[in-house]
Short mmCIF file of C-alpha atoms in Angstrom, two decimals:
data_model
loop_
_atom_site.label_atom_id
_atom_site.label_comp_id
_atom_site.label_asym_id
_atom_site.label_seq_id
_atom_site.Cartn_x
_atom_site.Cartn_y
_atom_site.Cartn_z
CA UNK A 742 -138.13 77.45 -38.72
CA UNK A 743 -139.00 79.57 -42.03
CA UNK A 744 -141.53 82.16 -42.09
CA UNK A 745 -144.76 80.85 -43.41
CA UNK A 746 -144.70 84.24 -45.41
CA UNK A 747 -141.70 82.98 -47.12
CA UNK A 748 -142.75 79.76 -48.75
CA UNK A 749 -141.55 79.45 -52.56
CA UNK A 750 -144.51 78.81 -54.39
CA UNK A 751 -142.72 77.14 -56.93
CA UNK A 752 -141.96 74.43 -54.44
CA UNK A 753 -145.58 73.53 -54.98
CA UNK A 754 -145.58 73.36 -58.91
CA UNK A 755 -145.93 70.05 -60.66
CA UNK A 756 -146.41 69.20 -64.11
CA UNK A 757 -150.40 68.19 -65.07
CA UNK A 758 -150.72 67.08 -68.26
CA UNK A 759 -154.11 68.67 -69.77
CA UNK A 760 -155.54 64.89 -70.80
CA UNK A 761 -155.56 64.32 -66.93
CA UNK A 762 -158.00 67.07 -66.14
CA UNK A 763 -161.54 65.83 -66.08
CA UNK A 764 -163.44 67.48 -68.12
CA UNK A 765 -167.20 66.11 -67.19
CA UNK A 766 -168.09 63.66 -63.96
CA UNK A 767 -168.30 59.94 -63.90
CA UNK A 768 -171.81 58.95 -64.82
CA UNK A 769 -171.98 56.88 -61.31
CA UNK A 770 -170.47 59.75 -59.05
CA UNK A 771 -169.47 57.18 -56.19
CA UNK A 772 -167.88 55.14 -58.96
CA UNK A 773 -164.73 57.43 -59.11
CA UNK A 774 -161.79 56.37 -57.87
CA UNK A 775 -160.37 57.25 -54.17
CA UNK A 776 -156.59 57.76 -52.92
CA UNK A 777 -155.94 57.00 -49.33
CA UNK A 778 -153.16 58.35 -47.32
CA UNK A 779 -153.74 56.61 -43.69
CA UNK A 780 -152.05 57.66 -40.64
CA UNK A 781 -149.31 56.18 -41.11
CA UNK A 782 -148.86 57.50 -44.43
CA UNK A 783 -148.85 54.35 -46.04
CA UNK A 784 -150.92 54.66 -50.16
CA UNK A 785 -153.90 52.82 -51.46
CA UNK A 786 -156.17 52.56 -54.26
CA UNK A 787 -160.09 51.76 -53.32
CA UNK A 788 -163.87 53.09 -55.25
CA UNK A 789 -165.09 56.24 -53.82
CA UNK A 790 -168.23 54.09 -52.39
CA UNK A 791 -166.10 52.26 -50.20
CA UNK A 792 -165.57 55.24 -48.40
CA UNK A 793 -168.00 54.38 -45.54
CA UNK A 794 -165.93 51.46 -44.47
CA UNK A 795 -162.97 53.67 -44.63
CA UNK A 796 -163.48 56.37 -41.97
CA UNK A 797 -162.53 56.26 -38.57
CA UNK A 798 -165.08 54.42 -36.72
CA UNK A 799 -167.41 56.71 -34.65
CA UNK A 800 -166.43 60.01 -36.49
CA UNK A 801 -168.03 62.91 -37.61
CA UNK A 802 -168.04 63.57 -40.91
CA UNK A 803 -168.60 67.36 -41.73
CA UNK A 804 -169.30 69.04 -44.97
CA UNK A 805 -170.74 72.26 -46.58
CA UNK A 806 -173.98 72.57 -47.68
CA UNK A 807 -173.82 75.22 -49.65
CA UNK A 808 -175.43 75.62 -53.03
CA UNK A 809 -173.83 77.23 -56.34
CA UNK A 810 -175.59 80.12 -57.59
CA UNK A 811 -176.49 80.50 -61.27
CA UNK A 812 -173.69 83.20 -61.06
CA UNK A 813 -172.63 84.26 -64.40
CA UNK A 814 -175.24 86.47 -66.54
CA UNK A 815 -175.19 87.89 -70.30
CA UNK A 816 -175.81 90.74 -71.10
CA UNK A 817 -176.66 92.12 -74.73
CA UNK A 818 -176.20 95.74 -75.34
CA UNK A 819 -178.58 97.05 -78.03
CA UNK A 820 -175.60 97.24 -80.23
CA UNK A 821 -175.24 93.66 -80.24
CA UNK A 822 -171.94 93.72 -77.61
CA UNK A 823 -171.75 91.27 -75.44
CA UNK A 824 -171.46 92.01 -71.58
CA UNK A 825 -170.78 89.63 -68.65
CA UNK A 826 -172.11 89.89 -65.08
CA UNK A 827 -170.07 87.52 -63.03
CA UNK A 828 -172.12 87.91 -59.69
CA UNK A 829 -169.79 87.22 -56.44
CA UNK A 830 -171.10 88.11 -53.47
CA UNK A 831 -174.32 90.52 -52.62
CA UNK A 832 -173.16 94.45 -51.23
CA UNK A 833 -177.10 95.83 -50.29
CA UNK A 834 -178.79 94.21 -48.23
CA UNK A 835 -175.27 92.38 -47.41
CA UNK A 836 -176.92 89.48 -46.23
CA UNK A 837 -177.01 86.75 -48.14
CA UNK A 838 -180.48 85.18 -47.45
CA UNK A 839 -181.99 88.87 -47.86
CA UNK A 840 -180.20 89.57 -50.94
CA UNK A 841 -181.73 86.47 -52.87
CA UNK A 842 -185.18 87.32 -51.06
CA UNK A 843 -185.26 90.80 -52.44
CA UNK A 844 -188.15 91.27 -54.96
CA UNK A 845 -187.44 94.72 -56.42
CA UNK A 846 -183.38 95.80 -56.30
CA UNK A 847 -180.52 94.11 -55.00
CA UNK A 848 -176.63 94.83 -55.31
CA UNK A 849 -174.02 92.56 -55.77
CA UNK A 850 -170.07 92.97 -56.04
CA UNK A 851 -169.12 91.81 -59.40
CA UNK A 852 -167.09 90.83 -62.64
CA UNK A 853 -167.86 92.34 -65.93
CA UNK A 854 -166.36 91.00 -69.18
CA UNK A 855 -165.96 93.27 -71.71
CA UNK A 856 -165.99 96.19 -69.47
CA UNK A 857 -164.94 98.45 -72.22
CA UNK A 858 -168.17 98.52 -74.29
CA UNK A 859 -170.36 99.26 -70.71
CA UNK A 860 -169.51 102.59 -70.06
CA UNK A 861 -172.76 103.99 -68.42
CA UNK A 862 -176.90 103.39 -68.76
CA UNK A 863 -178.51 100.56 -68.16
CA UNK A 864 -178.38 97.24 -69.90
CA UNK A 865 -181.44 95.01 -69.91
CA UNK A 866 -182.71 91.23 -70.03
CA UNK A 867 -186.23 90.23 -70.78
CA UNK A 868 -187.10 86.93 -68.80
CA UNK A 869 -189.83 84.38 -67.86
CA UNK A 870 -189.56 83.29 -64.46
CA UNK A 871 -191.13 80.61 -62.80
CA UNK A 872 -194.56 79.73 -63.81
CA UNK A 873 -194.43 82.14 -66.44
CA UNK A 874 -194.10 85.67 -65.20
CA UNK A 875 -192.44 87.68 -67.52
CA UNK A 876 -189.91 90.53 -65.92
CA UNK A 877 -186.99 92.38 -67.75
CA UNK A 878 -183.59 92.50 -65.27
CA UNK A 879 -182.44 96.01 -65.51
CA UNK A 880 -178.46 95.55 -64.36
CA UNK A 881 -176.44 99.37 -63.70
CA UNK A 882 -172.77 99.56 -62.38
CA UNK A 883 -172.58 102.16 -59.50
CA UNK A 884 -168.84 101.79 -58.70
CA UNK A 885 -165.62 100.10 -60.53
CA UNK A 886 -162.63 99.42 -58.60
CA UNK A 887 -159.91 97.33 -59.67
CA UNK A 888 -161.02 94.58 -58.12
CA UNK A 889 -164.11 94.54 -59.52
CA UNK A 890 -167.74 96.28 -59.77
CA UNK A 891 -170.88 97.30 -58.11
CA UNK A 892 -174.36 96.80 -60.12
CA UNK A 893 -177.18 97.54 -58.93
CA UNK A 894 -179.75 94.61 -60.54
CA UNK A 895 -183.68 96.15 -60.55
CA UNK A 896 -187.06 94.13 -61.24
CA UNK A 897 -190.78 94.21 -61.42
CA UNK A 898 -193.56 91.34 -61.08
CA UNK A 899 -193.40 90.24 -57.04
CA UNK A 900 -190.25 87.55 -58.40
CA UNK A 901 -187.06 87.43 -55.79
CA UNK A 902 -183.84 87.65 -57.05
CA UNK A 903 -183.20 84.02 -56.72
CA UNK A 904 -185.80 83.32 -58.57
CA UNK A 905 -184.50 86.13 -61.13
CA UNK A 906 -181.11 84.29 -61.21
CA UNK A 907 -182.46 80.97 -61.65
CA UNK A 908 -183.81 82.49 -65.10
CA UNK A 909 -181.32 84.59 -66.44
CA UNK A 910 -178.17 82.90 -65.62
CA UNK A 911 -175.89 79.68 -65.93
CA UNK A 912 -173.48 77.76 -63.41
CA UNK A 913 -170.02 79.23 -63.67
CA UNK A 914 -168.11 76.06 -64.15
CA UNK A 915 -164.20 76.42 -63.57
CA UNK A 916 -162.09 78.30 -65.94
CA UNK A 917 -159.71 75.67 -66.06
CA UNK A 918 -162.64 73.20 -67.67
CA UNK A 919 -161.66 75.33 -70.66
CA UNK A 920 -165.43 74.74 -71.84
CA UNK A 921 -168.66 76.40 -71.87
CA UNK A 922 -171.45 75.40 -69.33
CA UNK A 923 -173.57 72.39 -70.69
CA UNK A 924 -176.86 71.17 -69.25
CA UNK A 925 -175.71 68.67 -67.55
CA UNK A 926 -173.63 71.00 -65.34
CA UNK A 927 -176.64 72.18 -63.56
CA UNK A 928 -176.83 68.66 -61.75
CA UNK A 929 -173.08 67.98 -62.40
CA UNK A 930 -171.74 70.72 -60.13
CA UNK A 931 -173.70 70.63 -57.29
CA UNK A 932 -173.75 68.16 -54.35
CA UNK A 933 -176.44 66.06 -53.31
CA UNK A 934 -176.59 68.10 -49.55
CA UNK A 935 -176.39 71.44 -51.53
CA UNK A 936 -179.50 73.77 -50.34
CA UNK A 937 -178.10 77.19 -48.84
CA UNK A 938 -177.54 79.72 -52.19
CA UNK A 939 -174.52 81.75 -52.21
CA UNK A 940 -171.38 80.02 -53.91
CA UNK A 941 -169.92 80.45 -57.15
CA UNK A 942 -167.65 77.71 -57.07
CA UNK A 943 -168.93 74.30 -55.67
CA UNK A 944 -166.83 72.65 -52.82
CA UNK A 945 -166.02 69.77 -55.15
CA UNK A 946 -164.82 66.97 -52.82
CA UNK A 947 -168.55 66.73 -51.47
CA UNK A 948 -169.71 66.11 -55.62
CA UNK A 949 -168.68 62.76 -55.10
CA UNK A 950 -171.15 61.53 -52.55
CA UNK A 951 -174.40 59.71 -53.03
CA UNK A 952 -177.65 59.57 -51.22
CA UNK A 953 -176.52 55.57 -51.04
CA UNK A 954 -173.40 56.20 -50.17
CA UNK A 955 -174.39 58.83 -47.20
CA UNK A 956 -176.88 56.11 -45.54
CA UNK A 957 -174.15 53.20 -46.01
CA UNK A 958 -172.38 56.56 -43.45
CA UNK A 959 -175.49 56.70 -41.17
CA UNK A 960 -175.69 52.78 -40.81
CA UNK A 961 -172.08 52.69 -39.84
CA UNK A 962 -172.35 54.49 -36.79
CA UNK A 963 -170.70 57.70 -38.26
CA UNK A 964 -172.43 60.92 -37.78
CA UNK A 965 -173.27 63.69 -40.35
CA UNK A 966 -172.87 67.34 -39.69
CA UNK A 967 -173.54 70.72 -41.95
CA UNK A 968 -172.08 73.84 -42.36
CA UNK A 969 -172.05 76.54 -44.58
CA UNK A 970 -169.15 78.78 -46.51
CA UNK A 971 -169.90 80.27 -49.89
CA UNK A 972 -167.01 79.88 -52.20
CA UNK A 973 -165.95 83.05 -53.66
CA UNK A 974 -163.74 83.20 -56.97
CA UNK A 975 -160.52 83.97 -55.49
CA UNK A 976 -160.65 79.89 -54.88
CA UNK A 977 -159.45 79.82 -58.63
CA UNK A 978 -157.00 82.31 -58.25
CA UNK A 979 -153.51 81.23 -58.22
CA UNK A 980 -150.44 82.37 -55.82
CA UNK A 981 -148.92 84.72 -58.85
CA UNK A 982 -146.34 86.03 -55.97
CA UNK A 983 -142.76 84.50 -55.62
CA UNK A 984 -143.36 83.83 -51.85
CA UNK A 985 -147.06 83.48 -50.21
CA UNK A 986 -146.42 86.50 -48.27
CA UNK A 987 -147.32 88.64 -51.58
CA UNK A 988 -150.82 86.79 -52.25
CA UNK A 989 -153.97 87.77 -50.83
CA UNK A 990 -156.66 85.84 -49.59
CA UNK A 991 -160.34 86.38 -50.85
CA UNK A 992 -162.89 86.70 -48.05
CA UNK A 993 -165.44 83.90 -47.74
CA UNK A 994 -168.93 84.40 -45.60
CA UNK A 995 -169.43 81.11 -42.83
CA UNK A 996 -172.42 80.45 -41.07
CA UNK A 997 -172.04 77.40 -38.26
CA UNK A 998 -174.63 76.24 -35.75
CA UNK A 999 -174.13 77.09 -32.25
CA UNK A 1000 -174.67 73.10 -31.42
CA UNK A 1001 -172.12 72.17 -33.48
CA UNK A 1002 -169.38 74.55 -32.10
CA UNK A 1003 -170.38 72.65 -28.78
CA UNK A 1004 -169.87 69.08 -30.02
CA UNK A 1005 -166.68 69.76 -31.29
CA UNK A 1006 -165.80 71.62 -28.46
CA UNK A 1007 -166.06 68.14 -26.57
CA UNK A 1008 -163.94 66.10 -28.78
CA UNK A 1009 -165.33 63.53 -28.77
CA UNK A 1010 -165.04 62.24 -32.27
CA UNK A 1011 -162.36 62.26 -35.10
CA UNK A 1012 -163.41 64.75 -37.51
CA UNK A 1013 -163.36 64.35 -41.23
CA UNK A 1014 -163.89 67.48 -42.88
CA UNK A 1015 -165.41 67.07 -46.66
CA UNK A 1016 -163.46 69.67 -48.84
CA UNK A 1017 -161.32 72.35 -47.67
CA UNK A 1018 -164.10 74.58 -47.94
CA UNK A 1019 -164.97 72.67 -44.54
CA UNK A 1020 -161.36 72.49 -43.53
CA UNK A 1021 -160.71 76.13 -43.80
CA UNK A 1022 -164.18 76.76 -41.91
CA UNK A 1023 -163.36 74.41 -39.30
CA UNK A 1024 -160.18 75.45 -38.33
CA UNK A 1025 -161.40 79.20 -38.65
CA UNK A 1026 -164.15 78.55 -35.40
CA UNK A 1027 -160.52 77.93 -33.64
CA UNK A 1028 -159.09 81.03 -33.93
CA UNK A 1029 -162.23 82.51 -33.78
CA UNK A 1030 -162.64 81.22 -29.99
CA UNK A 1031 -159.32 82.27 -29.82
CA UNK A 1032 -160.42 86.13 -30.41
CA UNK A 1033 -163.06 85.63 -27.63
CA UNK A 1034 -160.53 84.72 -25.48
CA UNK A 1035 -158.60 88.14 -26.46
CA UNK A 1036 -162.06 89.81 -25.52
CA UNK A 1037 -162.56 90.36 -29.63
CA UNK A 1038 -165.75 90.12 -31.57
CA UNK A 1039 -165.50 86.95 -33.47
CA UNK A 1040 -166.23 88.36 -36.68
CA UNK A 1041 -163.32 88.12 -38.90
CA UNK A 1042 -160.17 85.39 -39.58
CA UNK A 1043 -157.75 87.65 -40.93
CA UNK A 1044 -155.13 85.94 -43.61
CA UNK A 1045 -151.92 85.58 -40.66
CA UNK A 1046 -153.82 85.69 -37.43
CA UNK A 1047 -152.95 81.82 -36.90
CA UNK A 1048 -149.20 82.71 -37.10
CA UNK A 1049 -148.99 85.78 -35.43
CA UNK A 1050 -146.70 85.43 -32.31
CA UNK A 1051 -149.46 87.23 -29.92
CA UNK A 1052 -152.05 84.64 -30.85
CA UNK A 1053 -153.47 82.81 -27.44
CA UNK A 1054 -152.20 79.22 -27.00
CA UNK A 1055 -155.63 77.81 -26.12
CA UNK A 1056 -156.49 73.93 -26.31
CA UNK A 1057 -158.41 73.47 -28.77
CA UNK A 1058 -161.84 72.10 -26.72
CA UNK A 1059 -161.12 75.67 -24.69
CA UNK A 1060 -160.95 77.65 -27.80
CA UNK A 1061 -164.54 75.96 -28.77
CA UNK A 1062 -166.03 76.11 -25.69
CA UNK A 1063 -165.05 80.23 -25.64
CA UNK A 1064 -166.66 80.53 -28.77
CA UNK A 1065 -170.11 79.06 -28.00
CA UNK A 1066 -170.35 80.47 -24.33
CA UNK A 1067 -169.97 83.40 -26.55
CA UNK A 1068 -172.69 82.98 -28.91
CA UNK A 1069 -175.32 81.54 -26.15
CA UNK A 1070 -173.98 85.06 -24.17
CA UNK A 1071 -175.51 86.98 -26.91
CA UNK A 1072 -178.53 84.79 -27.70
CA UNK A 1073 -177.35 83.52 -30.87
CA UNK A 1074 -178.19 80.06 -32.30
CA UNK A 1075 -175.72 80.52 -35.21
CA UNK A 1076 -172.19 82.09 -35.86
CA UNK A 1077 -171.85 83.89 -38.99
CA UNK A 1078 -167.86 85.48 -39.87
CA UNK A 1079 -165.84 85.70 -42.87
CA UNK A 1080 -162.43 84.00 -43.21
CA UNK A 1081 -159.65 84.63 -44.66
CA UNK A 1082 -157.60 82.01 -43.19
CA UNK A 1083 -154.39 80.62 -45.19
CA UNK A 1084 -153.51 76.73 -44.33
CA UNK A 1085 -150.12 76.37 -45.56
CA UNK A 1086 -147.06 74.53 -43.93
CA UNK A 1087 -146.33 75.71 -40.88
CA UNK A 1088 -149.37 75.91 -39.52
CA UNK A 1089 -151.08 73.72 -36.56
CA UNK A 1090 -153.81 71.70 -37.08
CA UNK A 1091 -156.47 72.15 -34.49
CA UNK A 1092 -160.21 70.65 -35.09
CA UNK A 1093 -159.72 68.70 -37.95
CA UNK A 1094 -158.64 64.89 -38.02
CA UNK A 1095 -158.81 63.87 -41.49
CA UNK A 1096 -160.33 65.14 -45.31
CA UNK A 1097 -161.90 64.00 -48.26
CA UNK A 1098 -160.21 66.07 -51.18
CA UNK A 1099 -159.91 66.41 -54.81
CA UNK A 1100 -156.59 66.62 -56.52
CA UNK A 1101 -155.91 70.52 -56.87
CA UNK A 1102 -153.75 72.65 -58.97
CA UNK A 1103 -150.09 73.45 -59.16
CA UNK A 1104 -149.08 76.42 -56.84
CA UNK A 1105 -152.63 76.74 -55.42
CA UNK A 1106 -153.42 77.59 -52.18
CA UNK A 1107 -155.32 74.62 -51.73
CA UNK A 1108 -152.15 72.45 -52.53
CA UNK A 1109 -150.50 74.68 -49.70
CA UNK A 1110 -153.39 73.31 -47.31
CA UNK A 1111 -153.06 69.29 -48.16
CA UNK A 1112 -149.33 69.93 -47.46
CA UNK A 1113 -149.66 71.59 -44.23
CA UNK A 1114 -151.98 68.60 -43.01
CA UNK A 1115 -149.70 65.87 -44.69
CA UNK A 1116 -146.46 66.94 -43.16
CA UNK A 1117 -145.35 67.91 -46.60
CA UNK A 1118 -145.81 64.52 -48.22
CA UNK A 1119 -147.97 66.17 -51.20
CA UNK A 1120 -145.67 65.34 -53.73
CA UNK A 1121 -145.48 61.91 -53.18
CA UNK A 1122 -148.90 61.44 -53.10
CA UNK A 1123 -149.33 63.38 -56.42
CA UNK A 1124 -146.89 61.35 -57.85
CA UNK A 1125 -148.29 58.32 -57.18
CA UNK A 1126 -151.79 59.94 -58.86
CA UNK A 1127 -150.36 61.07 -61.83
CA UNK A 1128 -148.54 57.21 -62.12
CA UNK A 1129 -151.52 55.67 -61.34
CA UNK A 1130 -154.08 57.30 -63.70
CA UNK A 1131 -156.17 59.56 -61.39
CA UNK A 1132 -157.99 62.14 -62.76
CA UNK A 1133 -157.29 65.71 -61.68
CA UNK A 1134 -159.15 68.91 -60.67
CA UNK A 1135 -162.95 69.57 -59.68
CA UNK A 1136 -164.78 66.94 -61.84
CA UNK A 1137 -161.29 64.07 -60.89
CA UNK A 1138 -161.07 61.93 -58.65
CA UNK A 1139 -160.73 61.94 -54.58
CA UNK A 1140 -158.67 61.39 -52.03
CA UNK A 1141 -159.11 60.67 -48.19
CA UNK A 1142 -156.20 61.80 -46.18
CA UNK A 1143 -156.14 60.76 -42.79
CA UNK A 1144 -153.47 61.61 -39.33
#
């Protein structure tokens, strides 16, 4: 069997004409339109609000709740230049939850555009925030690496630095939108079960989903579970390597409930992950039951640990189970880790039984993921979208692939 680290990307190119990526939502959200791939792999067209009658009866249906961050902020120099803050991911306090509670200084790791003209000094942003305060964000950059920059973001008038963001900046929409952020954005890009801040990207599969559509779910006898992983850039960021072994994956911060880990530990339900946001978080709590096991700290998925040749052989319901004895060991109600797992072919399947997905681009590492779960019938299914009218990429259309 090949090395997972020597996949051909190219294997996973396909041509997508630009007039097939959606540019702005359906009106109706549920109104899009859904590809199927049941378990036997047999293709068929339906409406995204059919979905509920869809699913497996009796399965859990799991999705990310995270919330997009008004991550990109501009910056005018006195001069008139232009700077960009792309915020990514906070560095002091690390924490997530603390960072956007801070009310005087936080940090964040970040991307500046039109690094050139910011040498040094401070640059500076008067705001009203809320019910009318009025602050001025003072942004400086304390380190610059090449993969990016530390600023330091300072404040006055008792505001947090949610609330800060919330002012000063706008929803970073994909760069493959090839538009600027509209208005409508604000609602458009986040989904209806969004309410933990920390993403820049929004785990688009869950955009199609209604309040209706989510208590048709309920009233079928399906149940509805959260979790949270904040999407980082490097989701955008295409294999550039010749083989996967060259490309590196982005760390992403996951928080899941202790009483989750549990139920799936019992298996007793089919679960359908919504996005691979969830997928990749899901199959992560594996492997990290798996480093319990080894007498590890479950704190990290690094990018190969599911196809390393030393890696335990648990069941998956053991794996689980190791991982919340674990956590109720050490008095903890909720895992938090980062991941930096890679699903690509070649790798085993463990916790989840089915997705809801967009359509995703050529040589991504997303597209690696679908094919990995599909058996390597990707193409086929793509095909069939592209023959069919579908429409591609974060604002497109859905699919719900099932084994």
């Amino acid at each position: 069997m090949m090395n997972v680290k020597d996949i051909n990307i190219d294997d996973f190119n396909y041509p997508l004409p630009d007039e097939r990526i959606a540019r702005h939502p359906l009106a109706d959200r549920a109104s899009c339109r859904l590809l199927m791939r049941d378990g036997a792999g047999v293709l068929s067209q339906h409406r995204f609000d059919e979905i509920p009658g869809l699913l497996p009866s009796s399965s859990m249906l799991v999705y990310n709740n995270t919330k997009v961050i008004n991550a990109r902020l501009r910056f005018r120099k006195p001069g008139g230049a232009r700077i960009e803050i792309f915020c990514l991911e906070p560095v002091a306090p690390r924490d997530y939850q603390q960072s956007f509670a801070a009310e005087e200084r936080c940090s964040w790791s970040c991307f500046v555009g039109n690094s050139k003209r910011w040498k040094s000094g401070f640059l500076e942003m008067p705001l009203t925030v809320g019910n009318g305060t009025e602050v001025v964000l003072r942004a400086e950059r304390l380190e610059k690496s090449d993969s990016g920059s530390t600023v330091e973001f300072s404040w006055g008038g008792g505001v947090t630095f949610s609330q800060i963001i919330e002012a000063a900046g706008e929803i970073p929409i994909p760069p493959y939108l090839n538009r600027e952020t509209e208005a409508t954005d604000t609602e458009d890009y986040q989904t209806v079960f969004s309410r933990i801040e920390g993403s820049v990207a929004a785990p688009t599969a869950g955009l199609h989903f209604t309040p209706e559509v989510l208590a048709r779910i309920d009233a079928s006898g399906i149940v509805r579970r959260e979790l949270t992983l904040h999407v980082g850039a490097g989701t955008f960021q295409p294999v550039k390597s010749a083989t996967i072994g060259g490309h590196g994956m982005h760390s992403e911060f996951i928080s899941v409930e202790r009483s989750l880990i549990r139920e799936l530990s019992r298996g007793e339900r089919k679960v359908i992950a919504v996005g691979t946001t969830s997928v990749r978080t899901l199959e992560s709590l594996y492997h990290l039951g798996c480093m319990v096991a080894e007498g590890r700290d479950p704190d990290m998925v690094d990018q190969w640990y599911a196809y390393s040749e030393s890696h335990p052989a648990l069941a998956t319901g053991e794996a689980l189970g190791c991982l919340a004895d674990y956590l109720e060991r050490n008095c903890m109600d909720c895992l938090t880790a980062t991941t930096r797992i890679i699903i690509a072919p070649g790798y085993d399947y463990k916790v989840v039984d089915g997705m809801v997905t967009n359509f995703h681009q050529p040589q991504s590492t997303l597209l690696l993921l679908v094919s990995a779960f599909t058996g390597g019938d990707w193409r086929r299914m793509y095909d069939y979208a592209l023959d069919n009218g579908f429409r591609f990429l974060s604002y497109g259309d859905a699919q719900l692939l099932l084994r």
